[in-house]
Amino acid sequence: DQQVKQNSPSLSVQEGRISILNCDYTNSMFDYFLWYKKYPAEGPTFLISISSIKDKNEDGRFTVFLNKSAKHLSLHIVPSQPGDSAVYFCAASEGNTPLVFGKGTRLSVIA
Amino acid sequence: NAGVTQTPKFQVLKTGQSMTLQCAQDMNHNSMYWYRQDPGMGLRLIYYSASEGTTDKGEVPNGYNVSRLNKREFSLRLESAAPSQTSVYFCASSEQRTGFYEQYFGPGTRLTVT
């Protein structure tokens, strides 16, 4: 059973607009959430994270929101740029256990 | 500072052949991981090593073995390759500390088993 779900396999957004990537989880014990970005033929790279004691974390154009009651988090990219086109993975951890990853969402930013 | 390195980058095997995927990190991290990525399946954990001298199974360990050779190196072995093991394999490492830990990934090994 998937503990971390990214229900949208793909998303297309126009350059300059907001991209919103969503992630749901089932394990209420998860206490850290991370987003990774992956370009073709490269390994995933860390983008942004949030602790379960917060509901928002911002880093430049990237903001992650956490709604613990709904077991939902989202990644907002504003404004979206063509270089943001990649696969985005949501991941979660409980204590020091290994990260659990979602299946990813492919974002295409159209110029 | 190379981060996480993996060898080889590409490999083609015949069913039944064996091989070892190598991974090394130069960040003095305690923990290391092996994942496989298949289309539509995301990243699935095969094995991990929380610290030197320990290894544990992940979500999909069948058909694989691992060795934590020292703090820097963590290898993944396929004893008898099967077509179902065709995948992209990623090694990662992290510094084990309380709470948040970010995993750093290598560039991947693309393995095809015919």
CSV table of C-alpha atoms in Angstrom, one decimal:
chain,number,residue,atom,x,y,z
A,1,ASP,CA,0.0,0.0,0.0
A,2,GLN,CA,1.4,3.4,-1.0
A,3,GLN,CA,2.2,5.6,1.9
A,4,VAL,CA,3.0,8.6,-0.2
A,5,LYS,CA,0.8,9.3,-3.2
A,6,GLN,CA,1.3,11.8,-6.1
A,7,ASN,CA,-1.9,11.3,-8.0
A,8,SER,CA,-1.0,13.5,-11.0
A,9,PRO,CA,1.5,11.9,-13.2
A,10,SER,CA,2.0,15.0,-15.2
A,11,LEU,CA,1.3,18.8,-15.2
A,12,SER,CA,1.7,21.4,-17.9
A,13,VAL,CA,2.0,25.1,-17.0
A,14,GLN,CA,2.7,28.2,-18.9
A,15,GLU,CA,5.9,30.1,-18.2
A,16,GLY,CA,5.3,32.8,-15.6
A,17,ARG,CA,2.3,31.1,-14.1
A,18,ILE,CA,2.1,29.2,-10.8
A,19,SER,CA,2.8,25.5,-10.7
A,20,ILE,CA,1.1,23.5,-7.9
A,21,LEU,CA,2.2,19.9,-7.3
A,22,ASN,CA,0.3,17.8,-4.8
A,23,CYS,CA,1.1,15.0,-2.5
A,24,ASP,CA,-1.0,12.9,-0.1
A,25,TYR,CA,0.2,10.6,2.6
A,26,THR,CA,-1.4,8.0,4.8
A,27,ASN,CA,1.1,7.6,7.7
A,28,SER,CA,0.3,10.1,10.4
A,29,MET,CA,3.7,9.4,12.0
A,30,PHE,CA,5.6,11.0,9.2
A,31,ASP,CA,7.4,14.0,10.7
A,32,TYR,CA,9.5,15.3,7.8
A,33,PHE,CA,8.5,16.0,4.2
A,34,LEU,CA,10.8,16.7,1.3
A,35,TRP,CA,10.5,17.5,-2.4
A,36,TYR,CA,13.1,16.3,-4.9
A,37,LYS,CA,13.6,17.4,-8.4
A,38,LYS,CA,14.9,15.1,-11.1
A,39,TYR,CA,16.2,15.9,-14.6
A,40,PRO,CA,16.6,13.1,-17.2
A,41,ALA,CA,19.8,11.0,-16.9
A,42,GLU,CA,20.6,12.6,-13.5
A,43,GLY,CA,20.0,11.7,-9.9
A,44,PRO,CA,17.3,13.4,-7.8
A,45,THR,CA,18.3,16.6,-6.1
A,46,PHE,CA,16.9,18.0,-2.9
A,47,LEU,CA,14.6,21.0,-3.4
A,48,ILE,CA,12.8,22.0,-0.2
A,49,SER,CA,11.6,20.4,3.0
A,50,ILE,CA,9.1,21.0,5.8
A,51,SER,CA,8.8,19.7,9.3
A,52,SER,CA,5.5,18.5,10.7
A,53,ILE,CA,5.5,21.2,13.3
A,54,LYS,CA,5.3,23.9,10.5
A,55,ASP,CA,2.6,24.5,7.9
A,56,LYS,CA,4.7,26.5,5.4
A,57,ASN,CA,8.3,26.8,4.2
A,58,GLU,CA,9.5,29.2,1.6
A,59,ASP,CA,12.7,29.3,-0.4
A,60,GLY,CA,12.8,31.8,-3.2
A,61,ARG,CA,10.3,30.8,-5.9
A,62,PHE,CA,9.4,27.5,-4.1
A,63,THR,CA,7.0,27.2,-1.2
A,64,VAL,CA,5.8,24.0,0.4
A,65,PHE,CA,2.5,23.9,2.4
A,66,LEU,CA,1.6,21.2,4.8
A,67,ASN,CA,-1.9,20.4,6.0
A,68,LYS,CA,-1.5,17.7,8.6
A,69,SER,CA,-5.3,17.2,9.3
A,70,ALA,CA,-5.8,16.4,5.6
A,71,LYS,CA,-2.4,14.6,5.3
A,72,HIS,CA,-1.7,16.7,2.3
A,73,LEU,CA,1.3,18.8,1.1
A,74,SER,CA,1.8,20.9,-1.9
A,75,LEU,CA,4.7,22.5,-3.7
A,76,HIS,CA,4.1,25.9,-5.3
A,77,ILE,CA,6.5,27.3,-7.9
A,78,VAL,CA,6.0,31.0,-8.7
A,79,PRO,CA,6.8,32.1,-11.3
A,80,SER,CA,7.3,28.9,-13.2
A,81,GLN,CA,10.3,28.9,-15.6
A,82,PRO,CA,11.2,26.5,-18.5
A,83,GLY,CA,14.2,25.2,-16.4
A,84,ASP,CA,11.7,24.0,-13.8
A,85,SER,CA,10.6,21.3,-16.3
A,86,ALA,CA,11.5,18.0,-14.5
A,87,VAL,CA,10.0,15.2,-12.5
A,88,TYR,CA,9.2,16.2,-8.9
A,89,PHE,CA,9.1,13.6,-6.1
A,90,CYS,CA,7.5,14.0,-2.8
A,91,ALA,CA,9.1,12.1,0.1
A,92,ALA,CA,8.4,11.6,3.7
A,93,SER,CA,10.2,10.2,6.8
A,94,GLU,CA,9.3,9.0,10.2
A,95,GLY,CA,12.1,9.6,12.7
A,96,ASN,CA,15.3,8.4,11.2
A,97,THR,CA,13.8,5.7,8.9
A,98,PRO,CA,14.5,5.8,5.2
A,99,LEU,CA,12.6,8.2,3.0
A,100,VAL,CA,9.4,6.9,1.4
A,101,PHE,CA,8.9,8.4,-2.1
A,102,GLY,CA,5.9,9.1,-4.2
A,103,LYS,CA,5.8,8.0,-7.9
A,104,GLY,CA,6.6,11.5,-9.1
A,105,THR,CA,4.9,14.2,-11.2
A,106,ARG,CA,6.3,15.3,-14.5
A,107,LEU,CA,6.1,19.1,-14.8
A,108,SER,CA,6.4,20.8,-18.2
A,109,VAL,CA,6.7,24.5,-18.3
A,110,ILE,CA,5.8,25.9,-21.7
A,111,ALA,CA,7.5,29.0,-22.9
B,1,ASN,CA,34.2,17.1,-3.5
B,2,ALA,CA,32.5,14.6,-5.9
B,3,GLY,CA,29.5,13.8,-3.7
B,4,VAL,CA,28.0,10.4,-4.5
B,5,THR,CA,29.6,8.5,-7.4
B,6,GLN,CA,28.3,5.3,-9.1
B,7,THR,CA,29.9,2.9,-11.5
B,8,PRO,CA,29.2,1.8,-14.1
B,9,LYS,CA,26.9,4.3,-15.8
B,10,PHE,CA,25.4,1.7,-18.1
B,11,GLN,CA,25.4,-2.0,-18.2
B,12,VAL,CA,23.8,-4.7,-20.3
B,13,LEU,CA,23.6,-8.2,-18.8
B,14,LYS,CA,22.2,-11.5,-20.0
B,15,THR,CA,19.8,-13.4,-17.8
B,16,GLY,CA,21.6,-15.4,-15.2
B,17,GLN,CA,24.8,-13.2,-15.2
B,18,SER,CA,26.0,-11.5,-12.1
B,19,MET,CA,27.4,-8.1,-11.4
B,20,THR,CA,28.1,-5.6,-8.7
B,21,LEU,CA,27.1,-1.9,-8.8
B,22,GLN,CA,29.6,0.3,-7.0
B,23,CYS,CA,28.8,3.4,-5.0
B,24,ALA,CA,31.1,5.7,-3.0
B,25,GLN,CA,30.5,9.0,-1.2
B,26,ASP,CA,33.0,11.5,0.1
B,27,MET,CA,30.8,13.5,2.4
B,28,ASN,CA,31.5,11.4,5.5
B,29,HIS,CA,27.9,10.4,5.7
B,30,ASN,CA,26.9,7.6,8.0
B,31,SER,CA,23.9,6.2,6.0
B,32,MET,CA,23.8,4.9,2.5
B,33,TYR,CA,20.9,3.6,0.3
B,34,TRP,CA,20.2,1.8,-2.9
B,35,TYR,CA,17.0,2.6,-4.9
B,36,ARG,CA,15.6,1.5,-8.2
B,37,GLN,CA,13.5,3.6,-10.4
B,38,ASP,CA,11.1,2.1,-12.9
B,39,PRO,CA,8.6,4.0,-15.1
B,40,GLY,CA,5.5,5.0,-13.2
B,41,MET,CA,6.9,3.4,-9.9
B,42,GLY,CA,8.9,6.2,-8.4
B,43,LEU,CA,11.9,5.4,-6.3
B,44,ARG,CA,11.8,2.1,-4.4
B,45,LEU,CA,14.3,1.3,-1.6
B,46,ILE,CA,16.2,-1.9,-2.1
B,47,TYR,CA,18.6,-2.0,0.8
B,48,TYR,CA,20.1,0.6,3.2
B,49,SER,CA,22.9,0.9,5.6
B,50,ALA,CA,22.2,3.1,8.6
B,51,SER,CA,25.8,3.0,9.7
B,52,GLU,CA,29.0,1.2,8.8
B,53,GLY,CA,28.6,-2.5,9.6
B,54,THR,CA,24.8,-2.6,9.4
B,55,THR,CA,22.5,-3.3,6.5
B,56,ASP,CA,18.7,-3.6,6.3
B,57,LYS,CA,16.2,-4.6,3.7
B,58,GLY,CA,14.0,-2.0,2.1
B,59,GLU,CA,10.8,-2.4,0.1
B,60,VAL,CA,12.2,-4.6,-2.8
B,61,PRO,CA,15.2,-6.6,-1.6
B,62,ASN,CA,14.6,-9.9,-3.4
B,63,GLY,CA,17.3,-10.8,-5.9
B,64,TYR,CA,19.9,-8.4,-4.4
B,65,ASN,CA,22.6,-8.4,-1.9
B,66,VAL,CA,24.6,-5.5,-0.5
B,67,SER,CA,27.9,-4.9,1.2
B,68,ARG,CA,28.9,-1.9,3.3
B,69,LEU,CA,32.6,-2.1,2.6
B,70,ASN,CA,33.6,0.8,4.7
B,71,LYS,CA,32.1,4.2,5.6
B,72,ARG,CA,32.5,5.5,2.1
B,73,GLU,CA,31.4,2.5,0.0
B,74,PHE,CA,28.2,0.6,-0.4
B,75,SER,CA,27.9,-2.0,-3.2
B,76,LEU,CA,24.8,-3.7,-4.7
B,77,ARG,CA,25.2,-7.2,-6.1
B,78,LEU,CA,22.9,-9.1,-8.5
B,79,GLU,CA,23.8,-12.8,-8.2
B,80,SER,CA,21.6,-14.0,-11.1
B,81,ALA,CA,20.2,-11.2,-13.1
B,82,ALA,CA,16.6,-11.4,-14.4
B,83,PRO,CA,14.8,-9.2,-16.9
B,84,SER,CA,12.6,-7.8,-14.1
B,85,GLN,CA,15.8,-6.2,-12.7
B,86,THR,CA,16.1,-3.9,-15.8
B,87,SER,CA,15.9,-0.5,-14.1
B,88,VAL,CA,17.8,2.6,-13.2
B,89,TYR,CA,19.6,2.2,-9.9
B,90,PHE,CA,20.4,5.1,-7.7
B,91,CYS,CA,22.7,5.2,-4.7
B,92,ALA,CA,22.2,7.8,-2.0
B,93,SER,CA,23.8,8.9,1.3
B,94,SER,CA,22.8,11.0,4.2
B,95,GLU,CA,24.1,12.3,7.5
B,96,GLN,CA,22.2,10.7,10.3
B,97,ARG,CA,21.1,13.3,12.7
B,98,THR,CA,18.0,13.9,14.8
B,99,GLY,CA,15.0,15.0,12.8
B,100,PHE,CA,15.6,16.1,9.2
B,101,TYR,CA,18.1,14.4,7.0
B,102,GLU,CA,18.6,15.2,3.4
B,103,GLN,CA,19.6,12.4,1.1
B,104,TYR,CA,22.1,13.0,-1.7
B,105,PHE,CA,21.9,10.9,-4.8
B,106,GLY,CA,24.4,9.7,-7.3
B,107,PRO,CA,23.8,10.0,-11.1
B,108,GLY,CA,22.5,6.5,-11.5
B,109,THR,CA,23.3,3.2,-13.3
B,110,ARG,CA,21.1,2.2,-16.1
B,111,LEU,CA,20.9,-1.6,-16.2
B,112,THR,CA,19.4,-3.7,-19.0
B,113,VAL,CA,18.9,-7.5,-18.5
B,114,THR,CA,18.1,-9.4,-21.7
